[in-house]
PDB file of C-alpha atoms in Angstrom:
ATOM      1  CA  UNK A   1      -0.142   0.219  -0.011  1.00  0.00           C
ATOM      2  CA  UNK A   2       2.540   2.386   0.672  1.00  0.00           C
ATOM      3  CA  UNK A   3       4.293   1.930  -2.683  1.00  0.00           C
ATOM      4  CA  UNK A   4       0.981   2.346  -4.139  1.00  0.00           C
ATOM      5  CA  UNK A   5       0.807   5.418  -2.005  1.00  0.00           C
ATOM      6  CA  UNK A   6       4.285   6.572  -3.386  1.00  0.00           C
ATOM      7  CA  UNK A   7       3.697   5.889  -6.873  1.00  0.00           C
ATOM      8  CA  UNK A   8       0.419   7.996  -7.035  1.00  0.00           C
ATOM      9  CA  UNK A   9       2.331  10.941  -5.310  1.00  0.00           C
ATOM     10  CA  UNK A  10       5.047  10.577  -7.922  1.00  0.00           C
ATOM     11  CA  UNK A  11       2.389  10.256 -10.707  1.00  0.00           C
ATOM     12  CA  UNK A  12       0.925  13.794  -9.281  1.00  0.00           C
ATOM     13  CA  UNK A  13       4.180  15.489  -9.495  1.00  0.00           C
ATOM     14  CA  UNK A  14       5.587  14.406 -12.990  1.00  0.00           C
ATOM     15  CA  UNK A  15       2.220  15.568 -14.422  1.00  0.00           C
ATOM     16  CA  UNK A  16       2.395  18.570 -12.761  1.00  0.00           C
ATOM     17  CA  UNK A  17       5.286  19.646 -13.890  1.00  0.00           C
ATOM     18  CA  UNK A  18       4.613  18.406 -17.161  1.00  0.00           C
ATOM     19  CA  UNK A  19       1.464  20.477 -17.116  1.00  0.00           C
ATOM     20  CA  UNK A  20       3.247  23.957 -16.010  1.00  0.00           C
ATOM     21  CA  UNK A  21       5.819  24.289 -19.135  1.00  0.00           C
ATOM     22  CA  UNK A  22       3.213  23.229 -21.596  1.00  0.00           C
ATOM     23  CA  UNK A  23       1.222  26.054 -20.417  1.00  0.00           C
ATOM     24  CA  UNK A  24       3.767  28.460 -21.084  1.00  0.00           C
ATOM     25  CA  UNK A  25       4.733  26.844 -24.713  1.00  0.00           C
ATOM     26  CA  UNK A  26       1.337  26.834 -25.683  1.00  0.00           C
ATOM     27  CA  UNK A  27       0.972  30.633 -24.761  1.00  0.00           C
ATOM     28  CA  UNK A  28       3.738  31.527 -26.505  1.00  0.00           C
ATOM     29  CA  UNK A  29       2.965  29.711 -29.509  1.00  0.00           C
ATOM     30  CA  UNK A  30      -0.318  31.306 -30.075  1.00  0.00           C
ATOM     31  CA  UNK A  31       0.783  34.802 -29.139  1.00  0.00           C
ATOM     32  CA  UNK A  32       3.307  33.964 -32.053  1.00  0.00           C
ATOM     33  CA  UNK A  33       0.133  32.438 -34.012  1.00  0.00           C
ATOM     34  CA  UNK A  34      -1.915  35.399 -33.771  1.00  0.00           C
ATOM     35  CA  UNK A  35       0.805  37.404 -34.534  1.00  0.00           C
ATOM     36  CA  UNK A  36       2.014  39.420 -31.412  1.00  0.00           C
ATOM     37  CA  UNK A  37       5.559  39.341 -32.660  1.00  0.00           C
ATOM     38  CA  UNK A  38       5.004  40.533 -36.354  1.00  0.00           C
ATOM     39  CA  UNK A  39       3.408  39.026 -39.457  1.00  0.00           C
ATOM     40  CA  UNK A  40       4.117  35.325 -40.452  1.00  0.00           C
ATOM     41  CA  UNK A  41       4.147  33.224 -43.752  1.00  0.00           C
ATOM     42  CA  UNK A  42       1.775  30.800 -44.446  1.00  0.00           C
ATOM     43  CA  UNK A  43       4.727  27.886 -43.906  1.00  0.00           C
ATOM     44  CA  UNK A  44       5.342  29.273 -40.303  1.00  0.00           C
ATOM     45  CA  UNK A  45       1.848  29.448 -39.534  1.00  0.00           C
ATOM     46  CA  UNK A  46       1.354  25.991 -40.777  1.00  0.00           C
ATOM     47  CA  UNK A  47       3.773  24.888 -38.583  1.00  0.00           C
ATOM     48  CA  UNK A  48       3.114  26.603 -35.619  1.00  0.00           C
ATOM     49  CA  UNK A  49      -0.427  24.817 -36.044  1.00  0.00           C
ATOM     50  CA  UNK A  50       1.032  21.361 -36.163  1.00  0.00           C
ATOM     51  CA  UNK A  51       3.028  22.793 -32.595  1.00  0.00           C
ATOM     52  CA  UNK A  52      -0.275  23.736 -31.244  1.00  0.00           C
ATOM     53  CA  UNK A  53      -1.906  20.392 -32.109  1.00  0.00           C
ATOM     54  CA  UNK A  54       1.281  18.461 -30.542  1.00  0.00           C
ATOM     55  CA  UNK A  55       1.058  20.443 -27.461  1.00  0.00           C
ATOM     56  CA  UNK A  56      -2.739  19.437 -27.369  1.00  0.00           C
ATOM     57  CA  UNK A  57      -1.596  15.585 -28.051  1.00  0.00           C
ATOM     58  CA  UNK A  58       0.551  16.097 -24.693  1.00  0.00           C
ATOM     59  CA  UNK A  59      -1.775  17.576 -22.873  1.00  0.00           C
ATOM     60  CA  UNK A  60      -4.015  14.608 -23.413  1.00  0.00           C
ATOM     61  CA  UNK A  61      -1.741  12.102 -22.573  1.00  0.00           C
ATOM     62  CA  UNK A  62      -1.064  13.832 -19.456  1.00  0.00           C
ATOM     63  CA  UNK A  63      -4.776  13.674 -18.708  1.00  0.00           C
ATOM     64  CA  UNK A  64      -4.686   9.966 -19.615  1.00  0.00           C
ATOM     65  CA  UNK A  65      -1.814   9.434 -16.983  1.00  0.00           C
ATOM     66  CA  UNK A  66      -4.039  10.942 -14.680  1.00  0.00           C
ATOM     67  CA  UNK A  67      -7.357   9.322 -15.746  1.00  0.00           C
ATOM     68  CA  UNK A  68      -5.527   5.785 -15.192  1.00  0.00           C
ATOM     69  CA  UNK A  69      -4.144   6.759 -12.409  1.00  0.00           C
ATOM     70  CA  UNK A  70      -7.704   7.523 -10.948  1.00  0.00           C
ATOM     71  CA  UNK A  71      -8.979   4.497 -12.173  1.00  0.00           C
ATOM     72  CA  UNK A  72      -6.467   2.920 -10.723  1.00  0.00           C
ATOM     73  CA  UNK A  73      -7.765   4.407  -7.523  1.00  0.00           C
ATOM     74  CA  UNK A  74     -11.132   3.874  -8.132  1.00  0.00           C
ATOM     75  CA  UNK A  75     -11.835   7.404  -8.213  1.00  0.00           C
ATOM     76  CA  UNK A  76     -12.967   7.601 -11.452  1.00  0.00           C
ATOM     77  CA  UNK A  77     -15.664   5.654 -13.835  1.00  0.00           C
ATOM     78  CA  UNK A  78     -16.045   5.281 -17.551  1.00  0.00           C
ATOM     79  CA  UNK A  79     -18.618   8.254 -19.251  1.00  0.00           C
ATOM     80  CA  UNK A  80     -20.971   6.639 -21.168  1.00  0.00           C
ATOM     81  CA  UNK A  81     -23.007   8.508 -23.892  1.00  0.00           C
ATOM     82  CA  UNK A  82     -24.385   8.006 -27.561  1.00  0.00           C
ATOM     83  CA  UNK A  83     -21.976   9.529 -30.300  1.00  0.00           C
ATOM     84  CA  UNK A  84     -21.201   8.959 -33.835  1.00  0.00           C
ATOM     85  CA  UNK A  85     -18.268   6.865 -34.797  1.00  0.00           C
ATOM     86  CA  UNK A  86     -17.446   8.968 -38.072  1.00  0.00           C
ATOM     87  CA  UNK A  87     -16.369  11.788 -36.524  1.00  0.00           C
ATOM     88  CA  UNK A  88     -14.327  10.173 -33.487  1.00  0.00           C
ATOM     89  CA  UNK A  89     -12.234   8.473 -36.573  1.00  0.00           C
ATOM     90  CA  UNK A  90     -12.147  11.369 -38.461  1.00  0.00           C
ATOM     91  CA  UNK A  91     -10.476  13.247 -35.540  1.00  0.00           C
ATOM     92  CA  UNK A  92      -8.198  10.205 -34.817  1.00  0.00           C
ATOM     93  CA  UNK A  93      -6.745  10.766 -38.494  1.00  0.00           C
ATOM     94  CA  UNK A  94      -6.514  14.509 -38.365  1.00  0.00           C
ATOM     95  CA  UNK A  95      -4.389  14.094 -35.369  1.00  0.00           C
ATOM     96  CA  UNK A  96      -1.929  11.892 -37.442  1.00  0.00           C
ATOM     97  CA  UNK A  97      -2.559  13.592 -40.872  1.00  0.00           C
ATOM     98  CA  UNK A  98       1.311  15.158 -40.888  1.00  0.00           C
ATOM     99  CA  UNK A  99       2.702  11.460 -40.883  1.00  0.00           C
ATOM    100  CA  UNK A 100       0.012   9.889 -43.236  1.00  0.00           C
ATOM    101  CA  UNK A 101       0.910  12.721 -45.531  1.00  0.00           C
ATOM    102  CA  UNK A 102       4.671  12.630 -44.963  1.00  0.00           C
ATOM    103  CA  UNK A 103       4.529   8.606 -45.510  1.00  0.00           C
ATOM    104  CA  UNK A 104       2.005   9.360 -48.305  1.00  0.00           C
ATOM    105  CA  UNK A 105      -0.040   6.254 -46.900  1.00  0.00           C
ATOM    106  CA  UNK A 106      -3.766   5.962 -48.379  1.00  0.00           C
ATOM    107  CA  UNK A 107      -6.522   5.827 -45.672  1.00  0.00           C
ATOM    108  CA  UNK A 108      -9.179   3.914 -46.830  1.00  0.00           C
ATOM    109  CA  UNK A 109     -12.393   4.303 -44.125  1.00  0.00           C
ATOM    110  CA  UNK A 110     -15.166   1.415 -44.651  1.00  0.00           C
ATOM    111  CA  UNK A 111     -17.633   3.593 -42.418  1.00  0.00           C
ATOM    112  CA  UNK A 112     -21.418   3.686 -42.611  1.00  0.00           C
ATOM    113  CA  UNK A 113     -22.919   7.319 -42.834  1.00  0.00           C
ATOM    114  CA  UNK A 114     -23.696   6.913 -39.307  1.00  0.00           C
ATOM    115  CA  UNK A 115     -23.083   4.337 -37.045  1.00  0.00           C
ATOM    116  CA  UNK A 116     -24.157   5.466 -33.530  1.00  0.00           C
ATOM    117  CA  UNK A 117     -22.132   4.019 -30.572  1.00  0.00           C
ATOM    118  CA  UNK A 118     -23.140   3.418 -26.878  1.00  0.00           C
ATOM    119  CA  UNK A 119     -19.727   3.698 -24.513  1.00  0.00           C
ATOM    120  CA  UNK A 120     -16.705   5.854 -22.943  1.00  0.00           C
ATOM    121  CA  UNK A 121     -16.573   8.572 -26.370  1.00  0.00           C
ATOM    122  CA  UNK A 122     -12.983   9.426 -24.962  1.00  0.00           C
ATOM    123  CA  UNK A 123     -11.923   5.859 -24.360  1.00  0.00           C
ATOM    124  CA  UNK A 124     -13.097   4.650 -27.887  1.00  0.00           C
ATOM    125  CA  UNK A 125     -10.819   7.478 -29.447  1.00  0.00           C
ATOM    126  CA  UNK A 126      -7.668   6.713 -27.224  1.00  0.00           C
ATOM    127  CA  UNK A 127      -7.866   3.301 -28.689  1.00  0.00           C
ATOM    128  CA  UNK A 128      -8.562   4.529 -32.412  1.00  0.00           C
ATOM    129  CA  UNK A 129      -5.505   7.451 -32.204  1.00  0.00           C
ATOM    130  CA  UNK A 130      -3.307   4.429 -30.359  1.00  0.00           C
ATOM    131  CA  UNK A 131      -4.383   1.676 -33.232  1.00  0.00           C
ATOM    132  CA  UNK A 132      -4.082   4.032 -35.902  1.00  0.00           C
ATOM    133  CA  UNK A 133      -0.704   5.594 -35.065  1.00  0.00           C
ATOM    134  CA  UNK A 134       0.844   2.379 -34.767  1.00  0.00           C
ATOM    135  CA  UNK A 135      -0.518   1.615 -38.546  1.00  0.00           C
ATOM    136  CA  UNK A 136       1.257   4.524 -39.656  1.00  0.00           C
ATOM    137  CA  UNK A 137       4.537   4.349 -37.828  1.00  0.00           C
ATOM    138  CA  UNK A 138       4.819   0.511 -39.119  1.00  0.00           C
ATOM    139  CA  UNK A 139       3.258   0.943 -42.374  1.00  0.00           C
ATOM    140  CA  UNK A 140       5.816   1.259 -45.191  1.00  0.00           C
ATOM    141  CA  UNK A 141       5.511   4.718 -47.217  1.00  0.00           C
ATOM    142  CA  UNK A 142       2.872   4.583 -49.816  1.00  0.00           C
ATOM    143  CA  UNK A 143       0.905   1.723 -48.563  1.00  0.00           C
ATOM    144  CA  UNK A 144      -2.676   1.564 -47.427  1.00  0.00           C
ATOM    145  CA  UNK A 145      -4.276   1.765 -43.747  1.00  0.00           C
ATOM    146  CA  UNK A 146      -8.041   2.081 -42.968  1.00  0.00           C
ATOM    147  CA  UNK A 147     -11.059   1.799 -40.482  1.00  0.00           C
ATOM    148  CA  UNK A 148     -13.677  -0.530 -41.148  1.00  0.00           C
ATOM    149  CA  UNK A 149     -17.218  -0.458 -38.840  1.00  0.00           C
ATOM    150  CA  UNK A 150     -19.958  -2.356 -39.159  1.00  0.00           C
ATOM    151  CA  UNK A 151     -22.917  -3.017 -36.847  1.00  0.00           C
ATOM    152  CA  UNK A 152     -23.783  -6.613 -35.618  1.00  0.00           C
ATOM    153  CA  UNK A 153     -27.109  -8.049 -36.951  1.00  0.00           C
ATOM    154  CA  UNK A 154     -27.196 -10.686 -34.319  1.00  0.00           C
ATOM    155  CA  UNK A 155     -26.279  -8.510 -30.936  1.00  0.00           C
ATOM    156  CA  UNK A 156     -26.637  -4.787 -31.998  1.00  0.00           C
ATOM    157  CA  UNK A 157     -22.743  -4.825 -31.198  1.00  0.00           C
ATOM    158  CA  UNK A 158     -20.404  -2.796 -33.313  1.00  0.00           C
ATOM    159  CA  UNK A 159     -17.689  -4.273 -34.773  1.00  0.00           C
ATOM    160  CA  UNK A 160     -14.617  -2.001 -35.542  1.00  0.00           C
ATOM    161  CA  UNK A 161     -11.673  -2.811 -37.494  1.00  0.00           C
ATOM    162  CA  UNK A 162      -8.310  -0.796 -38.127  1.00  0.00           C
ATOM    163  CA  UNK A 163      -5.849  -2.206 -40.317  1.00  0.00           C
ATOM    164  CA  UNK A 164      -3.183  -1.938 -42.802  1.00  0.00           C
ATOM    165  CA  UNK A 165      -0.840  -3.449 -45.462  1.00  0.00           C
ATOM    166  CA  UNK A 166       2.267  -3.086 -43.628  1.00  0.00           C
ATOM    167  CA  UNK A 167       4.527  -6.044 -42.300  1.00  0.00           C
ATOM    168  CA  UNK A 168       2.561  -7.320 -39.683  1.00  0.00           C
ATOM    169  CA  UNK A 169       3.515  -8.522 -36.322  1.00  0.00           C
ATOM    170  CA  UNK A 170       6.121 -11.010 -36.175  1.00  0.00           C
ATOM    171  CA  UNK A 171       4.681 -14.273 -34.694  1.00  0.00           C
ATOM    172  CA  UNK A 172       7.002 -14.377 -31.445  1.00  0.00           C
ATOM    173  CA  UNK A 173       5.806 -11.222 -30.652  1.00  0.00           C
ATOM    174  CA  UNK A 174       1.831 -12.076 -31.641  1.00  0.00           C
ATOM    175  CA  UNK A 175       2.143 -14.825 -28.605  1.00  0.00           C
ATOM    176  CA  UNK A 176       2.735 -11.889 -26.305  1.00  0.00           C
ATOM    177  CA  UNK A 177       0.327  -9.348 -27.381  1.00  0.00           C
ATOM    178  CA  UNK A 178      -2.360  -9.720 -24.693  1.00  0.00           C
ATOM    179  CA  UNK A 179       0.260 -10.831 -21.787  1.00  0.00           C
TER     180      UNK A 179
END
């Protein structure tokens, strides 16, 4: 119990120490983006937009660490709501757009026009982003990645598949995936 308490304290300190400089970075980047330090070229503005998206991403990761600690401590429950899957997939792809373009990946979405889900939107979004991020990271330049989704007729469940045409997971690693 003492070790768990120390770990929780450490996580709280680390996340606080990470949040503080990110607030300052965001403030300066936003000020530059808004032209407070002079006019910007389109290329500079684009670079600052990428920086802001990555600051958002780091802030989300920090929040995920905090959420994980709260879940582990039994202090936070999942939040269930109804939502449409398509905007969530688009949001995850938008976060990865620079890497997708850099690697010239082709994205195929085979999603219905609307797929209503009931679940924890934030957690499902995190899983999608994580899986798509792995696709982008490990897929070779010019290959295809995609997201398929459909509603099961039998049990009213949704099946969401994130896939790629990359090299795959080596068999020796597959055996350890869910340990």
